[in-house]
Short mmCIF file of C-alpha atoms and ligand atoms in Angstrom, two decimals:
data_model
loop_
_atom_site.label_atom_id
_atom_site.label_comp_id
_atom_site.label_asym_id
_atom_site.label_seq_id
_atom_site.Cartn_x
_atom_site.Cartn_y
_atom_site.Cartn_z
CA UNK M 48 -20.92 -24.26 80.72
CA UNK M 49 -19.36 -27.28 82.41
CA UNK M 50 -17.42 -29.47 79.96
CA UNK M 51 -17.47 -33.18 80.82
CA UNK M 52 -14.79 -35.55 79.52
CA UNK M 53 -16.15 -39.12 79.45
CA UNK M 54 -14.56 -42.33 78.26
CA UNK M 55 -16.68 -43.83 75.51
CA UNK M 56 -19.27 -46.20 77.04
CA UNK M 57 -22.87 -47.18 76.31
CA UNK M 58 -24.03 -44.40 78.70
CA UNK M 59 -21.76 -41.64 77.39
CA UNK M 60 -22.56 -42.55 73.77
CA UNK M 61 -26.31 -42.32 74.37
CA UNK M 62 -25.81 -39.01 76.21
CA UNK M 63 -23.76 -37.76 73.24
CA UNK M 64 -26.40 -38.90 70.75
CA UNK M 65 -29.12 -37.08 72.75
CA UNK M 66 -27.06 -33.89 72.91
CA UNK M 67 -26.48 -33.97 69.14
CA UNK M 68 -30.18 -34.58 68.44
CA UNK M 69 -30.98 -31.58 70.69
CA UNK M 70 -28.68 -29.27 68.69
CA UNK M 71 -25.70 -29.29 71.11
CA UNK M 72 -22.02 -29.85 70.26
CA UNK M 73 -20.06 -33.00 71.13
CA UNK M 74 -16.32 -33.60 70.59
CA UNK M 75 -15.44 -37.16 69.60
CA UNK M 76 -12.37 -39.12 68.50
CA UNK M 77 -11.80 -40.17 64.89
CA UNK M 78 -8.81 -41.99 63.41
CA UNK M 79 -7.49 -38.65 62.04
CA UNK M 80 -8.01 -36.01 64.79
CA UNK M 81 -10.79 -35.19 67.31
CA UNK M 82 -13.89 -33.70 65.67
CA UNK M 83 -16.35 -31.13 67.01
CA UNK M 84 -19.72 -32.45 65.91
CA UNK M 85 -23.19 -31.01 65.35
CA UNK M 86 -26.28 -32.22 63.49
CA UNK M 87 -25.43 -31.24 59.88
CA UNK M 88 -29.12 -30.65 59.10
CA UNK M 89 -29.60 -28.14 61.96
CA UNK M 90 -28.27 -24.73 60.83
CA UNK M 91 -28.25 -23.25 64.35
CA UNK M 92 -26.29 -26.20 65.72
CA UNK M 93 -23.79 -25.87 62.86
CA UNK M 94 -23.42 -22.13 63.45
CA UNK M 95 -22.51 -22.86 67.07
CA UNK M 96 -19.52 -24.90 65.81
CA UNK M 97 -18.17 -21.76 64.11
CA UNK M 98 -18.73 -19.76 67.31
CA UNK M 99 -17.04 -22.35 69.59
CA UNK M 100 -14.00 -22.62 67.31
CA UNK M 101 -13.78 -18.98 66.26
CA UNK M 102 -13.80 -20.38 62.70
CA UNK M 103 -14.36 -18.02 59.76
CA UNK M 104 -17.83 -18.61 58.24
CA UNK M 105 -16.34 -19.06 54.75
CA UNK M 106 -14.43 -22.23 55.73
CA UNK M 107 -16.80 -25.17 55.06
CA UNK M 108 -17.19 -28.29 57.22
CA UNK M 109 -16.90 -32.03 56.58
CA UNK M 110 -20.09 -34.09 57.03
CA UNK M 111 -19.54 -37.49 58.72
CA UNK M 112 -21.68 -40.57 58.03
CA UNK M 113 -21.60 -44.23 59.08
CA UNK M 114 -23.52 -45.69 56.12
CA UNK M 115 -23.55 -44.69 52.43
CA UNK M 116 -27.38 -44.91 52.53
CA UNK M 117 -27.22 -41.59 54.45
CA UNK M 118 -25.97 -39.86 51.26
CA UNK M 119 -29.45 -40.19 49.77
CA UNK M 120 -30.94 -36.71 49.59
CA UNK M 121 -27.72 -35.00 50.77
CA UNK M 122 -25.65 -35.08 47.58
CA UNK M 123 -25.30 -36.47 44.07
CA UNK M 124 -22.83 -39.33 43.80
CA UNK M 125 -20.44 -38.74 40.85
CA UNK M 126 -19.21 -41.90 39.03
CA UNK M 127 -15.71 -41.69 40.56
CA UNK M 128 -17.12 -41.63 44.11
CA UNK M 129 -18.22 -45.28 44.27
CA UNK M 130 -14.79 -46.87 43.67
CA UNK M 131 -13.25 -44.42 46.15
CA UNK M 132 -15.82 -45.28 48.82
CA UNK M 133 -15.32 -49.01 48.17
CA UNK M 134 -11.55 -48.70 48.48
CA UNK M 135 -11.11 -46.20 51.32
CA UNK M 136 -14.29 -45.96 53.45
CA UNK M 137 -14.44 -46.18 56.33
CA UNK M 138 -11.16 -44.27 56.56
CA UNK M 139 -9.33 -40.93 56.31
CA UNK M 140 -10.63 -39.81 52.90
CA UNK M 141 -13.03 -36.87 52.42
CA UNK M 142 -14.82 -36.70 49.05
CA UNK M 143 -16.41 -33.53 47.62
CA UNK M 144 -19.78 -34.18 45.95
CA UNK M 145 -22.47 -31.89 44.48
CA UNK M 146 -24.86 -31.08 47.32
CA UNK M 147 -28.64 -30.80 47.54
CA UNK M 148 -30.51 -27.88 49.17
CA UNK M 149 -31.17 -30.09 52.21
CA UNK M 150 -27.69 -29.24 53.50
CA UNK M 151 -27.74 -25.81 55.18
CA UNK M 152 -25.57 -23.17 53.48
CA UNK M 153 -23.50 -22.69 56.61
CA UNK M 154 -22.15 -26.27 56.32
CA UNK M 155 -20.68 -25.69 52.85
CA UNK M 156 -20.03 -21.94 53.08
CA UNK M 157 -22.60 -21.75 50.24
CA UNK M 158 -20.37 -23.76 47.88
CA UNK M 159 -22.14 -26.08 45.41
CA UNK M 160 -20.32 -29.13 46.84
CA UNK M 161 -20.38 -30.84 50.22
CA UNK M 162 -17.39 -32.65 51.75
CA UNK M 163 -18.29 -36.10 53.11
CA UNK M 164 -16.34 -38.74 55.04
CA UNK M 165 -17.03 -42.06 56.73
CA UNK M 166 -14.63 -42.37 59.69
CA UNK M 167 -13.28 -45.76 60.82
CA UNK M 168 -12.72 -45.04 64.52
CA UNK M 169 -15.02 -47.34 66.52
CA UNK M 170 -16.18 -44.53 68.86
CA UNK M 171 -16.98 -42.24 65.91
CA UNK M 172 -18.87 -45.05 64.20
CA UNK M 173 -20.81 -45.96 67.34
CA UNK M 174 -21.74 -42.32 67.87
CA UNK M 175 -22.83 -41.83 64.25
CA UNK M 176 -24.94 -44.99 64.47
CA UNK M 177 -26.44 -44.03 67.84
CA UNK M 178 -27.63 -40.62 66.61
CA UNK M 179 -28.24 -41.74 63.00
CA UNK M 180 -27.71 -38.16 61.78
CA UNK M 181 -25.17 -36.75 59.33
CA UNK M 182 -22.71 -34.96 61.64
CA UNK M 183 -20.83 -31.84 60.51
CA UNK M 184 -17.49 -31.92 62.30
CA UNK M 185 -14.35 -29.86 61.80
CA UNK M 186 -11.33 -30.50 64.00
CA UNK M 187 -12.15 -29.75 67.66
CA UNK M 188 -9.49 -27.03 68.16
CA UNK M 189 -9.84 -23.26 68.41
CA UNK M 190 -9.16 -21.88 64.90
CA UNK M 191 -5.44 -21.34 64.33
CA UNK M 192 -4.36 -23.95 66.92
CA UNK M 193 -3.01 -27.35 65.90
CA UNK M 194 -5.77 -29.95 65.51
CA UNK M 195 -6.36 -32.00 68.69
CA UNK M 196 -5.16 -35.60 68.76
CA UNK M 197 -6.11 -36.32 72.40
CA UNK M 198 -9.14 -35.50 74.59
CA UNK M 199 -6.79 -33.36 76.73
CA UNK M 200 -5.98 -31.17 73.67
CA UNK M 201 -9.72 -30.70 73.07
CA UNK M 202 -10.25 -29.73 76.70
CA UNK M 203 -7.43 -27.13 76.49
CA UNK M 204 -9.26 -25.42 73.61
CA UNK M 205 -12.95 -26.09 74.33
CA UNK M 206 -13.34 -26.03 78.12
CA UNK M 207 -16.52 -24.12 79.00
CA UNK M 208 -17.60 -23.95 75.35
CA UNK M 209 -19.11 -27.42 74.81
CA UNK M 210 -20.95 -29.84 77.12
CA UNK M 211 -19.20 -33.14 76.29
CA UNK M 212 -15.91 -34.61 75.05
CA UNK M 213 -15.87 -38.36 74.37
CA UNK M 214 -12.40 -39.68 75.20
CA UNK M 215 -11.19 -42.45 72.89
CA UNK M 216 -7.45 -42.10 73.55
CA UNK M 217 -4.88 -40.70 71.09
CA UNK M 218 -5.83 -40.61 67.39
CA UNK M 219 -4.03 -43.14 65.24
CA UNK M 220 -3.31 -41.12 62.07
CA UNK M 221 -2.79 -37.79 63.85
CA UNK M 222 -3.34 -35.55 60.76
CA UNK M 223 -6.65 -34.58 59.14
CA UNK M 224 -8.19 -36.55 56.26
CA UNK M 225 -7.15 -36.34 52.63
CA UNK M 226 -9.66 -34.10 50.78
CA UNK M 227 -10.30 -34.96 47.10
CA UNK M 228 -12.38 -33.09 44.52
CA UNK M 229 -13.87 -35.44 41.89
CA UNK M 230 -16.42 -32.98 40.53
CA UNK M 231 -14.33 -31.28 37.83
CA UNK M 232 -12.53 -33.62 35.35
CA UNK M 233 -9.18 -34.91 36.65
CA UNK M 234 -9.49 -35.51 40.40
CA UNK M 235 -7.54 -33.06 42.57
CA UNK M 236 -6.18 -33.55 46.09
CA UNK M 237 -7.08 -30.32 47.89
CA UNK M 238 -5.54 -31.40 51.18
CA UNK M 239 -3.09 -34.31 51.58
CA UNK M 240 -3.68 -36.71 54.47
CA UNK M 241 -3.50 -40.33 55.54
CA UNK M 242 -4.67 -41.68 52.15
CA UNK M 243 -1.78 -40.98 49.75
CA UNK M 244 -1.74 -39.80 46.13
CA UNK M 245 -0.38 -43.22 45.06
CA UNK M 246 -3.27 -45.01 46.82
CA UNK M 247 -5.80 -42.73 45.10
CA UNK M 248 -4.10 -43.20 41.71
CA UNK M 249 -4.29 -46.97 42.11
CA UNK M 250 -8.09 -46.56 42.02
CA UNK M 251 -8.66 -43.48 39.81
CA UNK M 252 -5.65 -43.25 37.48
CA UNK M 253 -4.11 -39.77 37.30
CA UNK M 254 -4.76 -37.52 40.32
CA UNK M 255 -3.48 -33.92 40.54
CA UNK M 256 -2.30 -32.00 43.58
CA UNK M 257 -3.70 -28.53 44.38
CA UNK M 258 -0.88 -26.10 43.62
CA UNK M 259 -0.59 -24.52 47.07
CA UNK M 260 0.03 -27.69 49.10
CA UNK M 261 3.75 -26.97 49.60
CA UNK M 262 3.85 -23.20 49.24
CA UNK M 263 1.87 -20.17 50.45
CA UNK M 264 -1.10 -19.01 48.38
CA UNK M 265 -0.21 -16.21 45.97
CA UNK M 266 -1.64 -12.74 46.63
CA UNK M 267 -4.50 -12.99 44.14
CA UNK M 268 -4.67 -16.78 43.94
CA UNK M 269 -8.08 -18.38 44.55
CA UNK M 270 -7.97 -21.21 47.10
CA UNK M 271 -9.51 -24.43 45.70
CA UNK M 272 -10.24 -25.32 49.30
CA UNK M 273 -11.18 -22.36 51.49
CA UNK M 274 -9.25 -23.78 54.47
CA UNK M 275 -5.98 -23.15 52.58
CA UNK M 276 -6.48 -19.41 52.86
CA UNK M 277 -5.95 -19.45 56.60
CA UNK M 278 -2.76 -19.69 58.62
CA UNK M 279 -3.46 -22.98 60.36
CA UNK M 280 -1.40 -25.00 62.76
CA UNK M 281 0.53 -21.94 63.86
CA UNK M 282 2.49 -22.12 67.10
CA UNK M 283 3.32 -18.84 68.88
CA UNK M 284 7.03 -19.13 68.00
CA UNK M 285 8.63 -18.99 64.54
CA UNK M 286 9.40 -22.33 62.91
CA UNK M 287 12.20 -22.55 60.33
CA UNK M 288 12.50 -25.62 58.09
CA UNK M 289 16.14 -26.59 57.58
CA UNK M 290 16.90 -28.45 54.35
CA UNK M 291 19.99 -30.22 52.98
CA UNK M 292 21.86 -33.50 53.37
CA UNK M 293 21.56 -35.33 56.69
CA UNK M 294 25.12 -34.31 57.58
CA UNK M 295 24.59 -30.64 56.69
CA UNK M 296 21.35 -30.49 58.68
CA UNK M 297 22.94 -32.14 61.73
CA UNK M 298 25.67 -29.49 61.64
CA UNK M 299 23.35 -26.55 60.99
CA UNK M 300 20.79 -27.24 63.73
CA UNK M 301 23.24 -26.74 66.66
CA UNK M 302 24.57 -23.54 65.02
CA UNK M 303 21.08 -22.13 64.62
CA UNK M 304 20.12 -23.17 68.15
CA UNK M 305 23.24 -21.55 69.68
CA UNK M 306 22.70 -18.37 67.69
CA UNK M 307 19.10 -18.05 68.90
CA UNK M 308 20.08 -18.70 72.53
CA UNK M 309 22.92 -16.15 72.23
CA UNK M 310 20.29 -13.65 71.01
CA UNK M 311 18.33 -14.22 74.24
CA UNK M 312 15.61 -16.37 72.67
CA UNK M 313 14.04 -19.60 73.87
CA UNK M 314 14.89 -22.17 71.22
CA UNK M 315 14.62 -25.84 70.32
CA UNK M 316 14.92 -28.24 67.43
CA UNK M 317 12.41 -30.71 65.97
CA UNK M 318 14.33 -33.76 64.79
CA UNK M 319 13.96 -37.39 63.87
CA UNK M 320 14.27 -40.01 66.57
CA UNK M 321 17.60 -41.19 65.15
CA UNK M 322 19.09 -37.69 65.76
CA UNK M 323 17.84 -37.10 69.33
CA UNK M 324 21.17 -38.15 70.87
CA UNK M 325 23.37 -36.13 68.45
CA UNK M 326 21.21 -33.02 69.10
CA UNK M 327 20.72 -33.50 72.85
CA UNK M 328 22.27 -30.08 73.61
CA UNK M 329 19.67 -28.32 71.40
CA UNK M 330 16.49 -29.08 73.41
CA UNK M 331 15.32 -31.64 70.82
CA UNK M 332 11.69 -32.68 70.28
CA UNK M 333 11.20 -36.14 68.79
CA UNK M 334 9.40 -36.31 65.41
CA UNK M 335 9.56 -40.12 65.30
CA UNK M 336 11.71 -42.23 63.00
CA UNK M 337 12.82 -40.61 59.73
CA UNK M 338 12.03 -43.95 58.08
CA UNK M 339 8.37 -43.93 59.22
CA UNK M 340 6.51 -40.75 58.12
CA UNK M 341 3.33 -42.09 59.72
CA UNK M 342 5.11 -41.75 63.11
CA UNK M 343 5.80 -38.08 62.38
CA UNK M 344 2.17 -37.63 61.32
CA UNK M 345 1.03 -39.27 64.56
CA UNK M 346 3.19 -37.00 66.78
CA UNK M 347 3.32 -33.69 64.89
CA UNK M 348 0.35 -31.84 66.41
CA UNK M 349 1.25 -32.95 69.92
CA UNK M 350 4.78 -31.59 69.38
CA UNK M 351 3.40 -28.28 68.01
CA UNK M 352 1.21 -27.89 71.11
CA UNK M 353 4.26 -28.56 73.35
CA UNK M 354 6.08 -25.66 71.66
CA UNK M 355 3.37 -23.28 72.83
CA UNK M 356 3.30 -24.80 76.33
CA UNK M 357 7.08 -24.15 76.50
CA UNK M 358 6.77 -20.63 74.99
CA UNK M 359 9.44 -21.31 72.39
CA UNK M 360 10.53 -18.30 70.30
CA UNK M 361 12.69 -20.03 67.67
CA UNK M 362 12.09 -23.55 66.43
CA UNK M 363 14.35 -25.23 63.86
CA UNK M 364 12.99 -28.35 62.19
CA UNK M 365 14.19 -31.19 60.04
CA UNK M 366 12.04 -32.00 56.98
CA UNK M 367 10.73 -35.17 55.34
CA UNK M 368 10.63 -35.91 51.60
CA UNK M 369 7.16 -34.72 50.50
CA UNK M 370 6.05 -38.17 49.33
CA UNK M 371 3.36 -40.54 50.58
CA UNK M 372 2.27 -39.57 54.09
CA UNK M 373 5.35 -37.27 54.13
CA UNK M 374 3.43 -34.93 51.78
CA UNK M 375 0.70 -34.45 54.41
CA UNK M 376 3.33 -33.93 57.13
CA UNK M 377 5.18 -31.31 55.05
CA UNK M 378 1.92 -29.54 54.18
CA UNK M 379 1.06 -29.13 57.91
CA UNK M 380 4.62 -28.42 59.06
CA UNK M 381 5.15 -26.06 56.11
CA UNK M 382 2.05 -24.09 56.98
CA UNK M 383 3.02 -24.01 60.67
CA UNK M 384 6.33 -22.49 59.49
CA UNK M 385 4.60 -20.15 57.02
CA UNK M 386 6.90 -22.09 54.59
CA UNK M 387 9.98 -20.33 56.01
CA UNK M 388 12.94 -22.46 54.84
CA UNK M 389 16.74 -22.22 55.23
CA UNK M 390 19.42 -24.20 53.37
CA UNK M 391 21.49 -26.01 56.02
CA UNK M 392 24.80 -25.51 54.22
CA UNK M 393 25.34 -21.93 55.35
CA UNK M 394 22.63 -21.51 57.99
CA UNK M 395 23.77 -19.99 61.29
CA UNK M 396 27.47 -19.86 60.34
CA UNK M 397 27.82 -16.41 61.95
CA UNK M 398 27.01 -17.92 65.39
CA UNK M 399 30.34 -19.67 65.85
CA UNK M 400 32.47 -16.73 64.67
CA UNK M 401 31.08 -14.43 67.36
P1 AMP H 589 -11.48 -29.37 58.95
O1 AMP H 589 -12.93 -29.58 59.10
O2 AMP H 589 -10.91 -28.43 59.94
O3 AMP H 589 -10.73 -30.67 58.83
O4 AMP H 589 -11.33 -28.67 57.54
C1 AMP H 589 -12.09 -29.14 56.43
C2 AMP H 589 -11.33 -28.84 55.18
O5 AMP H 589 -12.11 -29.27 54.06
C3 AMP H 589 -11.06 -27.36 55.01
O6 AMP H 589 -9.76 -27.18 54.48
C4 AMP H 589 -12.14 -26.95 54.03
O7 AMP H 589 -11.74 -25.83 53.31
C5 AMP H 589 -12.28 -28.19 53.16
N1 AMP H 589 -13.62 -28.27 52.55
C6 AMP H 589 -14.78 -28.60 53.16
N2 AMP H 589 -15.81 -28.50 52.28
C7 AMP H 589 -15.30 -28.10 51.11
C8 AMP H 589 -15.86 -27.82 49.83
N3 AMP H 589 -17.16 -27.93 49.59
N4 AMP H 589 -15.01 -27.42 48.83
C9 AMP H 589 -13.68 -27.31 49.07
N5 AMP H 589 -13.09 -27.57 50.26
C10 AMP H 589 -13.89 -27.95 51.27
MG1 MG H 590 -9.28 -27.99 61.23
#
């Protein structure tokens, strides 16, 4: 199959809407990451998303809408949903709601709830309006790869697998939506994202965090969100998170880098913009300003893809405080690192003795 990449225009949007209505897949930009869309009411079309991504069938999809009137007949609307929709839609918040039988089982992995979001990206909105269908759309990457934040990333993963990619430039947020469960008592954030815990609490009062956001799932632990079971966002190399004071980390990173290179490995560091100069001998990759976690969110997946393009073996990374958008960054970076963490104080000290 030939995969076309088209800038969003009246013509490409009507082509995309026709393809979706015919049961084909279309990749499109949203403010979070690029999505791989199919008509959510067409089970065969939805199954082809799983095939194109290599996604496990037990990992449910998010349904995208452009108007809350589309919820009619798809799900029940719990009392907490309305204030959330008023405050954060359109935007990067996905809300779980009890579903009706009209949604095919393959969309929700047979769970009793469906995840719904109204994106704010103008191209996503125009597409959703043009086709006027609920669109099931996970991130448009092959499973296990970082989510795509540019049309080029989508092409790398989906060339030959889908007919059309709408190009809307780089995604603004750069990380996937916040997923919140409001169906069982106190609301729970299942996946942190661009809408922060504090923002949600300003509307709902107390909001809990799913326990495995900053650590691996335990052996017999049940994932509240099936996606958490999988090793996502995994580059080919091994990422190590290096923690400690700014001074300790700036001393440890060159030691760790030199040790890896001495061991014959390809190595690099991921560091904040302010440290690029101090770490210039360590093949640094820029995570954006340490004072602006949204910059790190915006760049993270692009940086993770670069690591694979460069075939890095050992990657040593600075960390952010897990607060606000920093929580979403540390959830993705932590999972990319399989939560492998070293204290900077003593890390790599053997390197300089040798
Ligand atoms: P993606 O589409 O790749 O952004 O992933 C969607 C995320 O939402 C995954 O982590 C899913 O596990 C989660 N999700 C979707 N539907 C549900 C649901 N009904 N219950 C719990 N988590 C869900
Ligand atoms: Mg995904």
